[in-house]
Amino acid sequence: MRKVLLFIALFPLLALAQQLSSPDGKYSVAIDGMTYHVTYNHKVIVEKSRLGVDIDNRLFESALAVPRGENNDWCSDLELKKVEHSSADTTWTPLYGENARIRDRYNQMTLHYEKGSNGQGVVSEGYDKRKYYAMDIIVRAYNEGIAFRYHFPETANSLFLHIKGEQTSFAFPEGTQAWYEEWAQGPYDKRPLKGEWFESERPLLLQLPGGTYVALLEAAMKDYARGKFRLKRDNELQVAMYDCADIISPYDTPWRVIMAAERPVDLINNKEIILNLNAPCALTDTKFIKPGKAFRSGKLTKEGIFNSIDYCNQFGFDYVELDAGWYGPEGKVSSDARKVIETRDFTMPEVCAYAKSKGIGVWVYVNQRALYRQLDELLPLYKQWGISGIKFGFVQIGNQQWSTWLHHAVAKCAEYGIMVDIHDEYRPTGLSRTYPNLLTQEGIRGNEEMPDADHNTLLPFTRYLCGPADYTLCYFNSRVKNTKGHQLAMAAVYYSPLQFYLWYDNPFVDQGEAELKYWKDCPTVFDESIALDGIPGEYIIQARRSGNEWFVGAMTNNEARTVIIPTDFLDDGKYIVEIYNDDPTLDTRTKVSSKTIKMKAGNPITLQLQPRGGAALHFTAIR
């Protein structure tokens, strides 16, 4: 059911601040000229801050004899001409995800600005600057957060604009702390909004002096430059674009998103606002898109790959992946991704044929150097071979050119029935709703860097707010800093439709450990997801439902912890619960206990988590 209400304000109230509230009334945003502020639960969470973009159109204006005047602030003389209000309430079904149905409910306000005359009126014969220069600010108030973007309407001559940067800022009260991270695979550092500060990644998690948590995010970043956050002054952040952007109207900039919560896990439970801010699925054929579990073949020999395929078949994995090196040194122009390098003892058609005979799909790693030069040749060839997906490696990210190329490449892969996993610094902004063949991406400090448990328990409140991540789950590798129970729980805590398991391990490395049944049972996509409890960097408890079964993961930081798993999310009735938890007293290789209990829904479960530990639980209803 969709309900849309629309009315247009054309009266003197344009001189007053324009206000918009979320359907539940918890969020409110007020815009006055080119400034705004946001309240949540009747408390100001973003103080008076700036809106606007920096535009330098000197060449265009010179051609049309437009005098610039002394004021170089492009937004300074924008005049509010009209305000439109609307609302929407729809529910949509994603192809796959963390929830089977997603509600998209918001109130919207569109502010239409035109370029003021600035005392100069009509600049030249037949030319009125206002007809060429117009900008809208579109604001949405969801129960999950506030989002706004800049829209440049269509003009008769398809106006070209050179955007140098954004003036968009976020001012916070004195004493606000932020989890600062300089690059997508970097470590986090909690620091105040002052002092040493270059640029911080997004999503950016903050905690206000009163305890409220705020997250700043970006959604629907397509043909634009990536945004980060820099300090404009003490306690005020500003969007820092990687580089300028050249656009032609009509055009929408990415959404800037503000979320708040008293309980930090509610940021996790409300993160689907990012998908709602993206366009619906653009694909007519989605039958080839199949989320699943993957195993990397560490040995790029025929024997090694075939052993990996056999292991995938035995363990229950869906895909085998051939990583860097199968077509030659990935960083060399001479490496040709259209064929296996001559020094290898296999061909790709025979690998795909053997994998198919075992019911296993094949993913291949291809560096962007080859993708950029050969994509149009690779895709029909890979389709002929029977390749399921491509893992994009070392992608260029940040500026408008590479953002646009990357997203066009994802769309082109869909035309050939090929799924995508983007590695290295790319972070999602919700494009997987529009192109669901983009299953996952890295953009995370995962097991390639072997982070500690403090970092791992922060990720659900930071990086995972913007979308799935290819963390590459390890288990037996000796470099892992955390317990086996901690790694085991990641299957439920960390969402990725394409989930890699046993990264860095060899085929048949397990010795029948009972707890690995959890990884076999737990799917990679779900019907319902609920973050139950947690504090950033301390612990997280996440529950996910698939059909009538629930999977729960609990992870603690470097400290030992007693956690209480609430079970009021279960339907009434009795359940069998398989519980896997670290037990250092066991004389086993993994020191993970496995036990099964019976319980009634609503009865909490208390667990002792070891330092750097975790626990995994599987609930099955007793019928």
Coordinates of C-alpha atoms in Angstrom, one line a residue:
M1 CA 0.0 0.0 0.0
R2 CA 1.4 3.4 -1.0
K3 CA 0.1 6.6 0.3
V4 CA 1.5 9.9 -1.0
L5 CA 0.4 13.3 0.0
L6 CA 1.6 16.5 -1.7
F7 CA 1.2 20.2 -1.1
I8 CA 3.1 23.2 -2.2
A9 CA 3.8 26.2 0.0
L10 CA 4.0 29.5 -1.9
F11 CA 3.4 32.1 0.8
P12 CA 5.4 34.4 3.0
L13 CA 6.4 31.5 5.3
L14 CA 9.3 31.0 2.9
A15 CA 11.1 33.6 5.0
L16 CA 10.9 31.3 8.0
A17 CA 12.8 28.1 8.8
Q18 CA 11.4 25.1 7.0
Q19 CA 10.8 22.1 9.2
L20 CA 10.3 18.4 8.7
S21 CA 9.7 15.6 11.1
S22 CA 9.9 11.8 10.8
P23 CA 6.6 9.8 10.8
D24 CA 7.1 8.9 14.5
G25 CA 8.1 12.4 15.5
K26 CA 11.5 11.4 16.9
Y27 CA 13.5 13.2 14.3
S28 CA 13.1 16.8 13.2
V29 CA 15.2 18.9 10.8
A30 CA 14.9 22.7 10.4
I31 CA 16.4 24.5 7.4
D32 CA 16.9 28.3 7.4
G33 CA 18.6 29.6 4.3
M34 CA 21.7 27.5 3.8
T35 CA 21.9 26.3 7.4
Y36 CA 20.1 23.5 9.2
H37 CA 20.0 21.7 12.5
V38 CA 18.6 18.3 13.6
T39 CA 16.9 17.1 16.8
Y40 CA 16.3 13.5 18.0
N41 CA 14.0 12.8 20.9
H42 CA 13.7 16.5 21.5
K43 CA 17.5 16.9 21.9
V44 CA 19.7 18.7 19.4
I45 CA 22.1 16.2 17.9
V46 CA 23.4 18.4 15.0
E47 CA 23.8 22.0 15.9
K48 CA 23.5 24.9 13.4
S49 CA 25.4 23.6 10.3
R50 CA 26.0 24.6 6.7
L51 CA 24.4 23.4 3.5
G52 CA 25.5 24.0 0.0
V53 CA 28.1 23.2 -2.7
D54 CA 31.1 25.0 -4.1
I55 CA 30.7 25.6 -7.8
D56 CA 33.2 27.2 -10.1
N57 CA 31.7 27.9 -13.5
R58 CA 34.0 30.7 -14.6
L59 CA 34.4 29.4 -18.2
F60 CA 30.7 28.9 -18.7
E61 CA 29.8 32.2 -17.2
S62 CA 32.4 34.1 -19.2
A63 CA 31.0 32.7 -22.4
L64 CA 27.5 34.1 -21.4
A65 CA 28.9 37.4 -20.1
V66 CA 27.8 36.6 -16.5
P67 CA 29.5 39.0 -14.0
R68 CA 30.7 37.2 -11.0
G69 CA 30.8 40.0 -8.5
E70 CA 32.9 40.0 -5.4
N71 CA 31.2 37.1 -3.6
N72 CA 32.6 33.7 -4.7
D73 CA 30.2 31.7 -2.5
W74 CA 27.9 30.2 -5.2
C75 CA 25.1 29.4 -2.7
S76 CA 25.1 32.8 -1.1
D77 CA 22.4 34.4 -3.3
L78 CA 20.2 31.4 -3.8
E79 CA 16.6 32.5 -3.2
L80 CA 14.0 30.0 -1.9
K81 CA 11.1 30.1 -4.3
K82 CA 8.9 27.1 -3.5
V83 CA 8.6 24.3 -0.9
E84 CA 7.0 20.9 -1.5
H85 CA 6.0 18.4 1.1
S86 CA 5.2 14.8 0.5
S87 CA 5.1 11.5 2.3
A88 CA 5.5 7.8 1.3
D89 CA 5.0 4.5 2.9
T90 CA 5.8 1.4 0.9
T91 CA 7.2 -2.1 1.5
W92 CA 9.5 -3.8 -1.0
T93 CA 11.1 -7.3 -1.2
P94 CA 14.8 -7.5 -1.9
L95 CA 16.2 -10.2 -4.0
Y96 CA 18.2 -11.2 -0.9
G97 CA 19.4 -9.5 2.2
E98 CA 19.3 -9.3 6.0
N99 CA 15.5 -9.0 6.0
A100 CA 13.0 -10.5 3.6
R101 CA 10.9 -7.3 3.5
I102 CA 11.9 -3.7 4.0
R103 CA 9.6 -0.8 4.8
D104 CA 10.3 2.5 3.1
R105 CA 8.5 5.1 5.1
Y106 CA 9.4 8.8 5.2
N107 CA 8.3 12.4 5.0
Q108 CA 9.9 14.5 2.4
M109 CA 10.5 18.2 1.9
T110 CA 11.9 19.7 -1.3
L111 CA 13.2 23.3 -1.3
H112 CA 13.4 24.9 -4.7
Y113 CA 16.1 27.6 -5.0
E114 CA 16.9 29.9 -7.8
K115 CA 20.0 32.0 -8.3
G116 CA 19.2 35.5 -7.1
S117 CA 20.0 38.5 -9.2
N118 CA 22.5 39.8 -6.6
G119 CA 21.5 43.3 -7.6
Q120 CA 22.3 42.7 -11.3
G121 CA 19.0 41.4 -12.7
V122 CA 19.1 40.4 -16.3
V123 CA 22.8 40.1 -17.2
S124 CA 22.7 40.2 -20.9
E125 CA 20.1 40.5 -23.6
G126 CA 17.8 37.5 -23.5
Y127 CA 19.6 35.9 -20.6
D128 CA 18.4 35.6 -17.0
K129 CA 20.8 33.9 -14.7
R130 CA 18.0 32.5 -12.7
K131 CA 16.8 30.4 -15.6
Y132 CA 20.2 28.7 -15.8
Y133 CA 21.1 28.4 -12.1
A134 CA 18.7 26.5 -9.8
M135 CA 19.2 24.0 -7.1
D136 CA 16.9 21.9 -4.9
I137 CA 17.6 20.6 -1.5
I138 CA 15.7 17.3 -1.0
V139 CA 15.2 16.3 2.7
R140 CA 13.8 13.0 3.9
A141 CA 12.9 12.3 7.5
Y142 CA 12.6 8.5 8.2
N143 CA 12.0 6.9 11.6
E144 CA 15.5 5.6 11.0
G145 CA 17.3 8.9 10.3
I146 CA 17.5 12.1 8.3
A147 CA 18.8 12.2 4.7
F148 CA 19.4 15.1 2.3
R149 CA 20.9 15.7 -1.1
Y150 CA 21.3 18.4 -3.7
H151 CA 19.4 18.2 -7.0
F152 CA 20.1 20.3 -10.0
P153 CA 17.0 20.5 -12.2
E154 CA 16.9 20.1 -15.9
T155 CA 17.6 23.2 -17.9
A156 CA 17.0 23.9 -21.6
N157 CA 20.7 23.8 -22.4
S158 CA 21.7 20.9 -20.1
L159 CA 23.7 23.0 -17.7
F160 CA 27.2 22.0 -17.0
L161 CA 28.4 22.4 -13.4
H162 CA 31.9 22.1 -12.0
I163 CA 31.5 21.1 -8.4
K164 CA 34.7 21.8 -6.4
G165 CA 33.4 20.6 -3.1
E166 CA 30.6 20.6 -0.6
Q167 CA 29.9 23.1 2.1
T168 CA 27.8 20.5 3.9
S169 CA 28.9 20.4 7.6
F170 CA 27.8 18.7 10.9
A171 CA 28.3 20.7 14.1
F172 CA 28.3 18.8 17.4
P173 CA 28.3 19.8 21.0
E174 CA 31.6 20.2 22.9
G175 CA 32.8 16.8 24.2
T176 CA 31.6 14.7 21.3
Q177 CA 33.9 11.8 20.5
A178 CA 34.4 10.1 17.1
W179 CA 35.8 6.7 16.0
Y180 CA 38.3 8.1 13.6
E181 CA 39.6 6.0 10.7
E182 CA 41.7 7.4 7.9
W183 CA 41.2 4.7 5.2
A184 CA 38.8 1.9 4.7
Q185 CA 41.2 -0.8 5.8
G186 CA 42.7 1.3 8.6
P187 CA 42.5 1.0 12.4
Y188 CA 40.0 3.0 14.5
D189 CA 41.0 5.6 17.0
K190 CA 38.4 7.3 19.4
R191 CA 39.2 11.0 19.6
P192 CA 37.5 14.4 20.1
L193 CA 36.5 16.6 17.2
K194 CA 39.6 18.8 17.6
G195 CA 43.3 18.5 17.4
E196 CA 45.0 16.0 15.0
W197 CA 42.5 15.2 12.3
F198 CA 43.1 14.6 8.6
E199 CA 40.1 13.0 7.0
S200 CA 37.9 10.2 8.5
E201 CA 36.1 7.5 6.6
R202 CA 32.4 7.0 6.5
P203 CA 30.3 5.7 8.1
L204 CA 31.6 7.8 11.0
L205 CA 30.3 6.8 14.4
L206 CA 30.2 9.5 17.1
Q207 CA 29.1 9.6 20.7
L208 CA 27.6 12.9 22.1
P209 CA 28.4 14.1 25.7
G210 CA 24.9 12.9 26.9
G211 CA 25.6 9.4 25.6
T212 CA 23.6 9.5 22.4
Y213 CA 25.2 7.8 19.4
V214 CA 25.2 9.4 16.0
A215 CA 26.3 7.9 12.6
L216 CA 27.1 9.9 9.5
L217 CA 26.8 8.0 6.2
E218 CA 26.7 8.4 2.5
A219 CA 24.1 6.7 0.2
A220 CA 23.6 6.4 -3.5
M221 CA 27.1 7.6 -4.5
K222 CA 27.4 6.8 -8.2
D223 CA 28.7 9.3 -10.7
Y224 CA 30.4 11.5 -8.1
A225 CA 33.4 11.7 -5.9
R226 CA 33.7 9.8 -2.6
G227 CA 33.1 11.8 0.6
K228 CA 34.9 11.7 3.9
F229 CA 34.8 14.0 6.9
R230 CA 37.4 16.6 7.8
L231 CA 37.4 19.2 10.6
K232 CA 36.1 22.6 9.5
R233 CA 36.7 23.9 13.0
D234 CA 36.6 22.4 16.5
N235 CA 33.4 20.3 16.9
E236 CA 32.3 20.8 13.3
L237 CA 32.9 18.3 10.5
Q238 CA 32.6 19.0 6.8
V239 CA 32.2 16.7 3.8
A240 CA 35.5 16.3 2.2
M241 CA 35.2 15.3 -1.5
Y242 CA 38.1 13.2 -2.9
D243 CA 38.1 15.5 -5.9
C244 CA 35.9 17.8 -7.9
A245 CA 32.9 16.5 -9.9
D246 CA 31.7 17.6 -13.4
I247 CA 28.0 17.2 -13.9
I248 CA 25.2 17.9 -16.4
S249 CA 21.8 18.7 -15.1
P250 CA 19.4 17.0 -14.2
Y251 CA 21.6 15.6 -11.5
D252 CA 21.4 14.3 -7.9
T253 CA 24.4 14.3 -5.5
P254 CA 24.7 11.5 -3.0
W255 CA 22.6 11.4 0.1
R256 CA 24.1 12.7 3.3
V257 CA 22.6 10.6 6.1
I258 CA 22.4 11.2 9.9
M259 CA 21.3 8.4 12.2
A260 CA 20.9 8.6 16.0
A261 CA 20.2 6.1 18.8
E262 CA 20.3 5.9 22.5
R263 CA 21.1 2.2 22.3
P264 CA 23.9 1.8 19.8
V265 CA 22.5 -1.5 18.4
D266 CA 19.5 0.5 17.1
L267 CA 21.9 2.0 14.5
I268 CA 22.4 -1.5 13.3
N269 CA 18.7 -2.3 13.3
N270 CA 17.9 0.9 11.3
K271 CA 20.7 0.7 8.7
E272 CA 18.4 -0.3 5.8
I273 CA 17.8 3.4 5.4
I274 CA 20.8 3.2 3.1
L275 CA 19.1 0.7 0.7
N276 CA 15.9 2.7 0.8
L277 CA 17.8 5.7 -0.5
N278 CA 18.9 3.8 -3.6
A279 CA 17.0 3.1 -6.8
P280 CA 15.1 -0.2 -7.1
C281 CA 16.6 -3.2 -8.9
A282 CA 17.5 -2.3 -12.5
L283 CA 17.9 -5.9 -13.7
T284 CA 15.3 -7.9 -15.5
D285 CA 17.1 -11.2 -15.2
T286 CA 18.3 -12.0 -11.7
K287 CA 18.3 -15.9 -11.9
F288 CA 22.1 -16.0 -12.1
I289 CA 22.5 -14.2 -8.7
K290 CA 23.0 -16.8 -6.0
P291 CA 24.5 -15.8 -2.7
G292 CA 26.5 -18.5 -1.0
K293 CA 29.6 -19.7 0.8
A294 CA 33.0 -19.6 -0.8
F295 CA 36.4 -21.2 -0.3
R296 CA 39.7 -19.9 -1.8
S297 CA 42.0 -22.3 -3.6
G298 CA 45.4 -21.3 -2.2
K299 CA 47.3 -23.6 -4.6
L300 CA 46.9 -22.6 -8.2
T301 CA 47.7 -26.0 -9.6
K302 CA 45.3 -28.4 -11.2
E303 CA 45.6 -30.8 -8.2
G304 CA 45.2 -27.9 -5.7
I305 CA 42.1 -26.5 -7.4
F306 CA 40.4 -29.8 -7.9
N307 CA 41.1 -30.7 -4.2
S308 CA 39.6 -27.4 -3.2
I309 CA 36.5 -28.2 -5.4
D310 CA 36.2 -31.6 -3.7
Y311 CA 36.4 -29.9 -0.3
C312 CA 33.7 -27.4 -1.2
N313 CA 31.5 -30.3 -2.2
Q314 CA 32.2 -32.1 1.1
F315 CA 31.9 -29.2 3.4
G316 CA 28.9 -27.6 1.7
F317 CA 30.5 -24.6 0.1
D318 CA 28.9 -23.2 -3.0
Y319 CA 31.9 -21.6 -4.7
V320 CA 35.6 -22.0 -5.2
E321 CA 37.7 -18.9 -5.9
L322 CA 40.9 -18.7 -7.8
D323 CA 42.8 -15.7 -6.4
A324 CA 45.6 -13.5 -7.8
G325 CA 48.1 -15.1 -10.0
W326 CA 46.1 -17.5 -12.2
Y327 CA 46.6 -15.3 -15.3
G328 CA 50.1 -14.0 -14.3
P329 CA 51.4 -11.2 -12.1
E330 CA 48.4 -9.0 -11.5
G331 CA 50.3 -5.7 -11.5
K332 CA 51.8 -6.2 -15.0
V333 CA 50.2 -4.9 -18.2
S334 CA 51.5 -8.0 -20.0
S335 CA 49.3 -10.3 -17.8
D336 CA 46.4 -11.4 -19.9
A337 CA 43.2 -12.2 -18.0
R338 CA 41.8 -13.9 -21.1
K339 CA 43.8 -17.0 -20.5
V340 CA 45.6 -19.0 -17.8
I341 CA 49.3 -18.1 -17.7
E342 CA 51.4 -20.8 -19.6
T343 CA 53.3 -21.8 -16.4
R344 CA 50.1 -23.2 -14.9
D345 CA 49.0 -26.8 -15.5
F346 CA 45.3 -26.2 -16.0
T347 CA 42.8 -24.5 -18.2
M348 CA 39.8 -22.5 -17.1
P349 CA 37.3 -24.6 -19.1
E350 CA 38.4 -27.8 -17.4
V351 CA 38.3 -26.2 -14.0
C352 CA 34.7 -24.9 -14.6
A353 CA 33.6 -28.3 -16.0
Y354 CA 35.0 -30.2 -13.0
A355 CA 33.4 -27.7 -10.6
K356 CA 30.1 -27.9 -12.4
S357 CA 30.2 -31.7 -12.1
K358 CA 30.4 -31.3 -8.3
G359 CA 27.8 -28.6 -8.1
I360 CA 30.3 -25.9 -7.4
G361 CA 30.5 -22.4 -9.0
V362 CA 33.8 -20.7 -9.9
W363 CA 34.9 -17.2 -9.0
V364 CA 38.1 -15.6 -10.4
Y365 CA 40.2 -12.7 -9.2
V366 CA 41.0 -10.1 -11.8
N367 CA 43.0 -6.9 -11.1
Q368 CA 41.5 -3.6 -12.2
R369 CA 44.5 -3.1 -14.5
A370 CA 43.2 -6.0 -16.6
L371 CA 39.5 -5.2 -16.1
Y372 CA 40.0 -1.7 -17.4
R373 CA 41.8 -2.8 -20.6
Q374 CA 39.9 -6.0 -21.3
L375 CA 36.4 -6.0 -19.7
D376 CA 34.5 -6.1 -23.0
E377 CA 36.5 -9.1 -24.1
L378 CA 36.6 -10.8 -20.7
L379 CA 32.8 -10.9 -20.0
P380 CA 31.6 -12.9 -23.0
L381 CA 34.6 -15.2 -22.6
Y382 CA 33.9 -15.8 -18.9
K383 CA 30.3 -16.4 -19.6
Q384 CA 31.4 -19.0 -22.2
W385 CA 33.7 -20.6 -19.6
G386 CA 30.9 -20.7 -17.0
I387 CA 32.4 -18.3 -14.5
S388 CA 30.0 -17.4 -11.7
G389 CA 31.6 -14.2 -10.5
I390 CA 34.6 -11.8 -10.6
K391 CA 36.5 -10.5 -7.6
F392 CA 37.7 -7.1 -8.7
G393 CA 41.1 -6.4 -7.3
F394 CA 42.9 -3.2 -6.3
V395 CA 40.2 -1.0 -7.7
Q396 CA 40.9 2.7 -8.1
I397 CA 38.4 4.6 -5.9
G398 CA 37.6 8.1 -4.8
N399 CA 37.4 10.4 -7.8
Q400 CA 34.4 10.7 -10.2
Q401 CA 36.0 9.0 -13.1
W402 CA 36.8 5.7 -11.3
S403 CA 33.5 5.7 -9.4
T404 CA 31.6 6.0 -12.6
W405 CA 33.8 3.3 -14.4
L406 CA 33.4 0.9 -11.5
H407 CA 29.6 1.2 -11.3
H408 CA 29.3 0.8 -15.1
A409 CA 31.5 -2.3 -14.9
V410 CA 29.2 -3.8 -12.3
A411 CA 26.2 -3.1 -14.5
K412 CA 28.0 -4.6 -17.5
C413 CA 28.8 -7.8 -15.6
A414 CA 25.1 -8.2 -14.9
E415 CA 24.5 -8.2 -18.7
Y416 CA 26.6 -11.3 -18.9
G417 CA 25.2 -13.0 -15.8
I418 CA 28.3 -12.5 -13.7
M419 CA 28.3 -11.6 -10.0
V420 CA 30.8 -9.2 -8.4
D421 CA 32.9 -8.9 -5.3
I422 CA 34.9 -5.6 -5.1
H423 CA 38.1 -5.7 -3.1
D424 CA 40.3 -3.2 -1.4
E425 CA 39.2 0.4 -0.5
Y426 CA 35.7 0.5 -2.1
R427 CA 32.9 1.0 0.5
P428 CA 29.2 0.4 -0.4
T429 CA 26.6 3.1 -0.4
G430 CA 23.6 0.9 -1.3
L431 CA 24.3 0.2 -5.0
S432 CA 23.5 -3.5 -4.4
R433 CA 19.8 -2.7 -4.3
T434 CA 20.0 -1.4 -7.9
Y435 CA 22.5 -4.0 -9.1
P436 CA 22.2 -7.0 -6.8
N437 CA 24.8 -8.9 -8.8
L438 CA 27.2 -6.8 -6.6
L439 CA 27.1 -9.3 -3.7
T440 CA 29.7 -7.8 -1.5
Q441 CA 32.9 -5.8 -1.2
E442 CA 35.9 -5.5 1.1
G443 CA 36.6 -1.9 2.2
I444 CA 37.2 -3.3 5.7
R445 CA 40.1 -4.1 8.0
G446 CA 39.4 -7.8 8.0
N447 CA 41.5 -10.9 8.3
E448 CA 44.1 -9.8 5.8
E449 CA 45.3 -7.6 8.6
M450 CA 44.4 -10.0 11.4
P451 CA 42.8 -7.3 13.7
D452 CA 42.2 -7.8 17.4
A453 CA 38.8 -8.3 19.1
D454 CA 38.4 -4.6 20.1
H455 CA 38.4 -3.8 16.4
N456 CA 36.1 -6.7 15.5
T457 CA 33.4 -5.7 18.0
L458 CA 33.5 -2.1 16.7
L459 CA 32.9 -3.1 13.0
P460 CA 29.1 -3.8 13.4
F461 CA 28.6 -0.2 14.6
T462 CA 30.8 1.4 11.9
R463 CA 31.7 -0.3 8.6
Y464 CA 28.8 -2.7 8.5
L465 CA 26.3 0.1 8.8
C466 CA 26.7 0.9 5.1
G467 CA 26.5 -2.6 3.7
P468 CA 28.0 -6.1 3.5
A469 CA 31.7 -6.7 3.8
D470 CA 34.0 -9.4 2.7
Y471 CA 35.9 -9.9 6.0
T472 CA 37.4 -13.3 4.9
L473 CA 36.6 -15.5 7.9
C474 CA 39.6 -17.5 9.2
Y475 CA 39.7 -20.4 11.6
F476 CA 42.8 -22.6 11.8
N477 CA 45.4 -20.1 10.7
S478 CA 47.9 -19.4 13.4
R479 CA 48.0 -15.7 12.9
V480 CA 44.5 -15.1 14.1
K481 CA 44.6 -13.0 17.3
N482 CA 41.2 -14.2 18.6
T483 CA 39.6 -17.4 19.7
K484 CA 37.8 -20.0 17.6
G485 CA 34.5 -19.1 19.2
H486 CA 35.0 -15.5 18.2
Q487 CA 35.6 -16.5 14.5
L488 CA 32.7 -18.9 14.6
A489 CA 30.3 -16.2 15.7
M490 CA 31.2 -14.0 12.7
A491 CA 28.9 -16.1 10.5
A492 CA 25.9 -14.5 12.2
V493 CA 27.4 -11.2 13.3
Y494 CA 29.1 -10.2 10.0
Y495 CA 26.7 -10.0 7.0
S496 CA 28.0 -10.8 3.5
P497 CA 25.9 -12.6 0.8
L498 CA 29.1 -14.1 -0.5
Q499 CA 30.9 -15.3 2.7
F500 CA 34.4 -16.6 2.5
Y501 CA 35.3 -19.3 5.1
L502 CA 38.6 -20.8 6.2
W503 CA 40.6 -18.1 4.5
Y504 CA 44.3 -19.0 4.3
D505 CA 43.5 -22.6 5.1
N506 CA 44.0 -25.7 2.9
P507 CA 41.4 -28.1 1.8
F508 CA 40.4 -30.8 4.3
V509 CA 42.1 -28.8 7.1
D510 CA 39.4 -29.6 9.6
Q511 CA 39.3 -32.8 11.5
G512 CA 35.6 -33.2 11.9
E513 CA 35.4 -30.5 14.6
A514 CA 31.8 -30.5 15.8
E515 CA 31.5 -26.7 16.0
L516 CA 32.0 -26.3 12.3
K517 CA 28.5 -27.6 11.9
Y518 CA 27.5 -24.0 12.7
W519 CA 29.2 -22.7 9.6
K520 CA 27.6 -25.5 7.5
D521 CA 24.1 -24.7 8.9
C522 CA 24.2 -20.9 8.9
P523 CA 23.2 -19.3 5.6
T524 CA 24.6 -16.1 4.2
V525 CA 21.3 -14.3 3.6
F526 CA 18.3 -14.1 6.0
D527 CA 14.7 -13.4 6.4
E528 CA 15.0 -11.3 9.6
S529 CA 17.9 -9.7 11.5
I530 CA 17.9 -8.2 14.9
A531 CA 20.9 -6.8 16.8
L532 CA 20.1 -7.7 20.4
D533 CA 22.7 -6.0 22.5
G534 CA 26.1 -4.5 22.3
I535 CA 28.5 -1.5 22.9
P536 CA 30.9 -0.4 20.2
G537 CA 34.3 -1.9 20.7
E538 CA 33.2 -4.0 23.7
Y539 CA 30.7 -6.6 22.6
I540 CA 27.9 -7.4 20.1
I541 CA 25.0 -9.9 20.1
Q542 CA 23.3 -10.4 16.7
A543 CA 20.4 -12.7 15.9
R544 CA 19.3 -13.7 12.4
R545 CA 16.4 -15.9 11.2
S546 CA 16.3 -18.2 8.1
G547 CA 12.9 -19.8 7.8
N548 CA 12.0 -21.2 11.3
E549 CA 15.6 -21.3 12.5
W550 CA 17.6 -18.6 14.3
F551 CA 21.3 -18.1 14.4
V552 CA 22.9 -15.9 17.1
G553 CA 26.5 -14.7 17.3
A554 CA 28.0 -13.2 20.4
M555 CA 31.5 -11.6 20.3
T556 CA 33.5 -9.8 23.0
N557 CA 36.5 -7.6 22.8
N558 CA 39.9 -8.4 24.4
E559 CA 38.2 -8.6 27.8
A560 CA 36.4 -11.6 29.3
R561 CA 32.6 -11.0 29.6
T562 CA 29.4 -12.4 30.9
V563 CA 26.6 -11.9 28.3
I564 CA 22.9 -12.5 28.6
I565 CA 21.3 -13.6 25.4
P566 CA 17.6 -12.5 25.4
T567 CA 15.3 -14.8 23.6
D568 CA 12.1 -12.8 23.4
F569 CA 12.7 -12.5 19.6
L570 CA 11.6 -16.1 19.3
D571 CA 8.1 -17.2 18.6
D572 CA 6.4 -18.8 21.6
G573 CA 7.2 -22.4 22.1
K574 CA 10.1 -24.7 22.9
Y575 CA 13.4 -24.9 21.2
I576 CA 16.5 -27.0 20.8
V577 CA 19.6 -24.8 21.0
E578 CA 23.0 -25.9 19.9
I579 CA 25.6 -23.7 21.7
Y580 CA 29.3 -23.5 20.7
N581 CA 31.5 -21.6 23.1
D582 CA 35.2 -21.3 23.9
D583 CA 36.4 -23.6 26.7
P584 CA 40.2 -23.3 27.4
T585 CA 40.0 -26.4 29.7
L586 CA 39.3 -28.7 26.8
D587 CA 42.1 -30.9 25.5
T588 CA 41.2 -30.4 21.9
R589 CA 42.7 -28.6 18.9
T590 CA 40.1 -25.8 18.8
K591 CA 39.0 -25.7 22.5
V592 CA 35.4 -25.1 21.6
S593 CA 32.6 -26.8 23.5
S594 CA 29.5 -28.1 21.8
K595 CA 26.3 -28.7 23.8
T596 CA 22.6 -29.0 23.1
I597 CA 19.9 -27.8 25.5
K598 CA 16.1 -27.4 25.4
M599 CA 14.4 -24.2 26.4
K600 CA 11.3 -22.1 26.2
A601 CA 11.2 -18.9 24.2
G602 CA 11.7 -15.9 26.4
N603 CA 14.1 -17.5 28.8
P604 CA 17.5 -15.8 28.6
I605 CA 20.7 -17.7 28.1
T606 CA 23.8 -16.6 30.1
L607 CA 27.2 -17.3 28.7
Q608 CA 30.7 -16.7 29.8
L609 CA 32.9 -15.4 27.0
Q610 CA 36.6 -15.7 27.1
P611 CA 38.9 -12.8 26.4
R612 CA 38.9 -12.2 22.6
G613 CA 36.2 -14.8 22.5
G614 CA 32.7 -15.5 21.3
A615 CA 29.8 -18.0 21.1
A616 CA 27.5 -19.2 18.4
L617 CA 24.0 -20.5 18.9
H618 CA 21.5 -22.3 16.6
F619 CA 17.8 -22.3 17.6
T620 CA 15.5 -24.9 16.1
A621 CA 11.8 -25.0 17.1
I622 CA 10.4 -28.2 18.5
R623 CA 7.3 -29.0 16.6

